[in-house]
């Protein structure tokens, strides 16, 4: 008998047990981290943030000098625009709706298909997109170099004249200051049980229990950052446009939670529905949430999350009480100073 066989069996059993424990680790919700991480080559500084803020609101970043980042990411709408689909450079509706910038610095990947791995990478995509801001980066560098104020600021912050790499770094630094909270839910997670109403607490229990929402919507952003075939579009191939893989067709990331009852945090990609404000109501209508569970009320065998038949007809009000005030759209940096176009 091979003397190493018992040892191998022990190792295999241990690995299998560890793997099983890892797979069954329960998903949880959590408060936002105290600090937004920044890459080593782009530390966040006040001067860099101020430069990024100026750029974020400057329409000169677009080819027609009429569109800024803030045209679609409005502060008063939790840095979305509340439209089913935002208008692009030519006024025509874009392929997808606008996602919020709030808490983007905590995300594992950015955009609905995850094609940007960092805020620095994401920052230049809409600027040079012909459909969005339609500004060639070479032309933008020349235009910014003709604005004395930007020349001074780029020199002070980066030691260089305006260029695309530092433009992306400045915009990313500003977006890392767009952090929501503190919200009643954050206080609840920190031990203040009365921060949520009784109905909201009941909704919280449903959210992480029978309703199964927490399976995909977990962690500090209420999103696991993974890609799912949501059934919301058969025109937009989603993640497959990035990877080229057939199995990624129609997959999108689970949305983050960034709004409260006073703001409309935007609409889902193709159905023109408000995923957070109306999420619970739409559980029993035609929403993307119902598409996760399609058929569960009439066919338990097709219920992919194990939700009890009939539950959706009885719990939407309580889930709504929890989802709506999940995290208030309070921006910590943006309140500090007004904006005016740099000369």
XYZ file of C-alpha atoms in Angstrom:
343
model
C 0.000 0.000 0.000
C 1.265 3.457 -0.846
C 2.415 5.003 2.450
C 1.469 8.463 1.206
C -2.155 7.507 0.526
C -3.493 8.234 4.068
C -1.757 11.608 4.063
C -3.186 12.394 0.628
C -6.680 11.439 1.767
C -6.370 13.688 4.828
C -5.195 16.604 2.703
C -7.984 16.067 0.177
C -10.580 15.845 2.940
C -9.254 19.020 4.565
C -9.282 20.889 1.268
C -12.805 19.706 0.529
C -13.980 20.788 3.987
C -12.325 24.193 3.618
C -13.829 24.613 0.153
C -17.285 23.722 1.462
C -16.966 26.168 4.350
C -15.807 28.868 1.969
C -18.742 28.278 -0.358
C -21.296 28.316 2.454
C -20.006 31.471 4.131
C -23.132 33.595 4.620
C -23.444 36.900 2.812
C -23.753 39.951 5.055
C -24.414 43.678 4.811
C -21.821 46.065 6.220
C -21.199 49.770 6.816
C -19.049 51.654 4.339
C -15.336 51.559 5.185
C -14.003 54.641 6.965
C -11.662 55.549 4.099
C -11.824 55.213 0.329
C -8.733 53.353 -0.939
C -6.561 55.089 -3.521
C -3.848 53.565 -5.720
C -0.238 54.211 -4.769
C 0.399 56.138 -7.973
C -2.581 58.439 -7.381
C -2.863 59.431 -3.710
C -5.794 61.693 -2.881
C -4.773 65.279 -2.072
C -6.927 68.425 -1.620
C -5.337 70.174 -4.619
C -5.873 67.156 -6.871
C -9.465 66.793 -5.732
C -10.141 70.472 -6.460
C -8.685 70.129 -9.952
C -10.817 67.027 -10.540
C -13.894 68.860 -9.322
C -13.321 71.696 -11.781
C -12.881 69.217 -14.621
C -15.969 67.213 -13.624
C -18.235 70.245 -14.124
C -16.484 71.694 -17.173
C -18.379 71.375 -20.468
C -15.138 71.933 -22.369
C -14.288 68.277 -21.814
C -16.829 67.444 -24.540
C -16.379 67.843 -28.263
C -19.283 70.281 -28.628
C -18.488 72.158 -25.369
C -22.009 71.535 -24.097
C -21.690 68.342 -22.024
C -19.813 67.847 -18.761
C -19.527 64.793 -16.540
C -22.134 66.476 -14.323
C -24.614 66.655 -17.215
C -25.391 62.993 -16.556
C -24.093 62.770 -12.973
C -26.105 65.490 -11.235
C -25.343 66.083 -7.542
C -29.026 66.676 -6.758
C -29.948 63.258 -8.146
C -27.314 61.234 -6.313
C -24.959 61.782 -9.264
C -27.312 60.240 -11.812
C -29.735 62.152 -14.050
C -32.982 60.325 -13.283
C -33.651 59.580 -16.942
C -34.415 56.225 -18.537
C -31.575 56.839 -20.997
C -29.273 59.865 -21.032
C -28.865 61.896 -24.233
C -25.451 61.627 -25.876
C -23.325 64.048 -27.869
C -25.767 64.104 -30.776
C -28.826 64.266 -28.542
C -29.756 60.644 -29.197
C -30.411 58.309 -26.223
C -27.414 56.288 -25.086
C -27.395 52.493 -24.860
C -27.599 52.414 -21.057
C -28.764 54.683 -18.285
C -26.463 56.612 -15.970
C -25.134 54.916 -12.858
C -24.314 56.931 -9.758
C -20.772 58.032 -8.925
C -21.491 57.822 -5.207
C -19.255 55.312 -3.436
C -17.659 54.316 -6.747
C -14.268 54.350 -5.074
C -15.227 51.204 -3.162
C -16.341 49.214 -6.228
C -14.469 46.173 -7.534
C -15.234 47.123 -11.123
C -17.070 49.965 -12.794
C -19.875 50.344 -15.333
C -22.682 47.872 -15.923
C -20.448 45.472 -17.854
C -17.388 45.913 -15.623
C -15.140 47.103 -18.431
C -13.237 49.534 -16.192
C -11.118 48.183 -13.341
C -10.478 51.572 -11.719
C -11.782 55.118 -11.612
C -8.683 56.219 -13.508
C -9.497 53.797 -16.322
C -13.172 54.724 -16.336
C -12.648 58.501 -16.379
C -11.525 58.740 -20.009
C -14.070 56.317 -21.496
C -17.083 58.651 -21.731
C -14.928 61.607 -22.807
C -13.580 59.868 -25.909
C -16.744 57.890 -26.669
C -18.271 59.196 -29.936
C -21.738 58.528 -28.525
C -21.205 60.235 -25.170
C -18.910 63.295 -24.971
C -17.223 62.777 -28.357
C -13.923 64.467 -27.500
C -10.663 63.070 -28.965
C -8.121 63.032 -26.152
C -5.443 64.674 -28.271
C -7.755 67.589 -29.019
C -8.705 67.866 -25.352
C -5.061 68.030 -24.277
C -4.479 70.918 -26.683
C -7.623 72.721 -25.529
C -6.754 72.433 -21.834
C -3.188 73.598 -22.538
C -4.649 76.865 -23.842
C -6.443 77.605 -20.551
C -3.975 79.353 -18.187
C -5.840 78.282 -15.063
C -5.625 74.614 -15.950
C -1.970 74.952 -16.954
C -1.191 76.375 -13.494
C -3.186 73.736 -11.648
C -1.821 70.749 -13.589
C 1.687 72.084 -13.039
C 1.097 72.555 -9.299
C -0.540 69.151 -8.798
C 1.349 66.914 -11.238
C 4.352 68.953 -12.347
C 3.238 68.607 -15.982
C 1.157 70.445 -18.537
C -2.404 69.116 -19.044
C -2.385 65.540 -20.336
C -4.799 62.623 -20.487
C -3.175 60.513 -17.766
C -3.260 63.291 -15.177
C -6.741 64.321 -16.310
C -7.914 60.797 -15.436
C -6.085 60.891 -12.105
C -7.673 64.199 -11.126
C -11.191 63.075 -12.065
C -10.673 59.810 -10.163
C -9.435 61.662 -7.082
C -12.541 63.847 -7.058
C -14.880 60.890 -7.479
C -13.288 59.169 -4.487
C -14.601 62.009 -2.337
C -18.200 61.318 -3.393
C -19.186 59.216 -0.416
C -22.716 58.802 0.924
C -23.820 58.634 4.506
C -23.953 58.389 7.399
C -27.392 56.865 6.971
C -29.889 55.305 9.385
C -28.855 51.914 8.068
C -25.172 52.567 8.804
C -26.140 53.493 12.367
C -28.278 50.368 12.577
C -25.354 48.180 11.555
C -23.216 49.917 14.176
C -25.615 48.820 16.905
C -28.230 51.592 17.001
C -31.256 49.319 16.560
C -33.805 52.128 16.757
C -32.234 53.893 13.749
C -34.614 51.876 11.546
C -38.376 51.738 11.979
C -40.076 48.486 12.918
C -41.236 47.993 9.313
C -37.734 48.700 8.005
C -36.259 46.154 10.429
C -38.846 43.620 9.268
C -37.847 44.432 5.687
C -34.206 43.938 6.615
C -34.977 40.475 7.941
C -36.838 39.597 4.737
C -34.076 41.109 2.607
C -31.436 38.881 4.179
C -33.774 35.948 4.773
C -36.739 34.574 2.860
C -36.697 37.145 0.056
C -33.119 36.177 -0.802
C -32.056 39.667 -1.938
C -28.805 39.397 0.000
C -27.606 36.558 -2.233
C -26.492 39.165 -4.781
C -26.939 42.453 -2.927
C -24.521 42.278 -0.012
C -21.453 43.945 1.481
C -21.100 47.688 2.108
C -22.377 48.609 -1.387
C -25.342 46.223 -1.414
C -23.691 44.594 -4.414
C -21.394 41.611 -4.724
C -19.875 43.063 -7.900
C -20.576 39.890 -9.866
C -22.255 39.579 -13.251
C -25.709 38.096 -13.678
C -28.035 37.385 -16.553
C -30.876 39.540 -15.310
C -33.314 39.106 -18.165
C -33.596 42.876 -18.638
C -32.227 43.069 -22.169
C -31.777 40.866 -25.184
C -30.298 43.669 -27.268
C -27.399 44.751 -25.075
C -25.002 41.821 -24.645
C -23.518 43.294 -21.465
C -20.406 41.604 -20.101
C -19.874 39.683 -23.349
C -18.973 42.962 -25.073
C -15.925 43.045 -22.798
C -14.886 39.388 -22.613
C -16.119 38.109 -25.975
C -17.418 34.987 -24.217
C -20.767 33.522 -25.185
C -21.540 32.602 -21.569
C -21.252 36.290 -20.589
C -23.988 37.449 -22.962
C -26.645 39.596 -21.262
C -24.796 39.595 -17.930
C -24.611 42.808 -15.878
C -23.354 43.668 -12.409
C -25.749 43.744 -9.481
C -26.578 47.359 -8.736
C -25.301 49.288 -5.741
C -27.623 51.152 -3.369
C -27.050 54.891 -3.247
C -30.355 56.694 -2.778
C -33.085 57.718 -0.377
C -36.683 58.763 -0.704
C -35.799 62.300 -1.768
C -33.844 61.405 -4.896
C -34.481 59.283 -7.938
C -31.334 57.189 -8.359
C -31.938 56.330 -11.983
C -33.490 53.603 -14.033
C -32.591 50.126 -15.099
C -30.796 49.726 -18.424
C -33.588 48.861 -20.821
C -36.900 48.837 -18.955
C -37.126 52.447 -17.715
C -37.775 51.433 -14.114
C -36.399 52.844 -10.882
C -34.547 49.894 -9.326
C -34.120 51.275 -5.796
C -37.049 53.587 -5.171
C -39.545 51.198 -6.739
C -37.653 47.962 -6.131
C -40.116 46.419 -3.712
C -43.189 47.528 -5.656
C -41.745 46.055 -8.802
C -41.240 42.699 -7.120
C -44.854 41.962 -8.053
C -44.869 43.778 -11.409
C -42.447 43.568 -14.361
C -39.116 44.560 -12.844
C -35.618 43.192 -13.171
C -36.020 41.859 -9.630
C -38.979 39.745 -10.679
C -36.948 38.519 -13.620
C -34.479 37.008 -11.130
C -37.333 34.977 -9.722
C -39.431 34.436 -12.833
C -42.059 31.809 -12.239
C -41.468 31.450 -8.515
C -45.062 32.252 -7.509
C -46.543 29.512 -9.681
C -43.699 27.050 -10.146
C -41.544 26.400 -7.060
C -39.313 24.156 -9.153
C -38.179 27.244 -11.118
C -37.517 29.364 -8.023
C -33.758 29.810 -8.234
C -33.351 31.486 -4.841
C -35.629 29.225 -2.819
C -38.208 31.941 -2.129
C -41.473 30.640 -0.774
C -44.412 30.844 -3.232
C -46.623 33.815 -2.450
C -43.966 35.617 -0.414
C -43.612 38.397 -2.981
C -47.304 39.215 -2.652
C -46.980 39.784 1.095
C -43.606 41.377 1.789
C -43.106 44.184 -0.723
C -44.174 46.982 1.644
C -41.711 45.957 4.333
C -38.854 45.475 1.893
C -39.646 48.917 0.499
C -39.388 50.412 4.009
C -35.893 48.954 4.206
C -34.664 49.570 0.639
C -35.704 53.210 0.214
C -33.691 54.688 3.128
C -30.808 52.237 2.682
C -28.126 54.905 2.349
C -28.854 58.623 2.069
C -27.256 60.535 -0.779
C -25.163 62.895 1.350
C -21.935 63.889 -0.369
C -19.150 64.698 2.075
C -16.861 66.737 -0.148
C -19.221 68.423 -2.557
C -20.813 70.523 0.205
C -17.574 72.355 0.970
C -17.347 74.892 -1.815
C -19.271 76.154 -4.857
C -18.097 75.640 -8.422
C -17.242 78.189 -11.073
C -15.671 77.583 -14.468
C -11.888 77.888 -14.442
C -10.387 80.560 -16.700
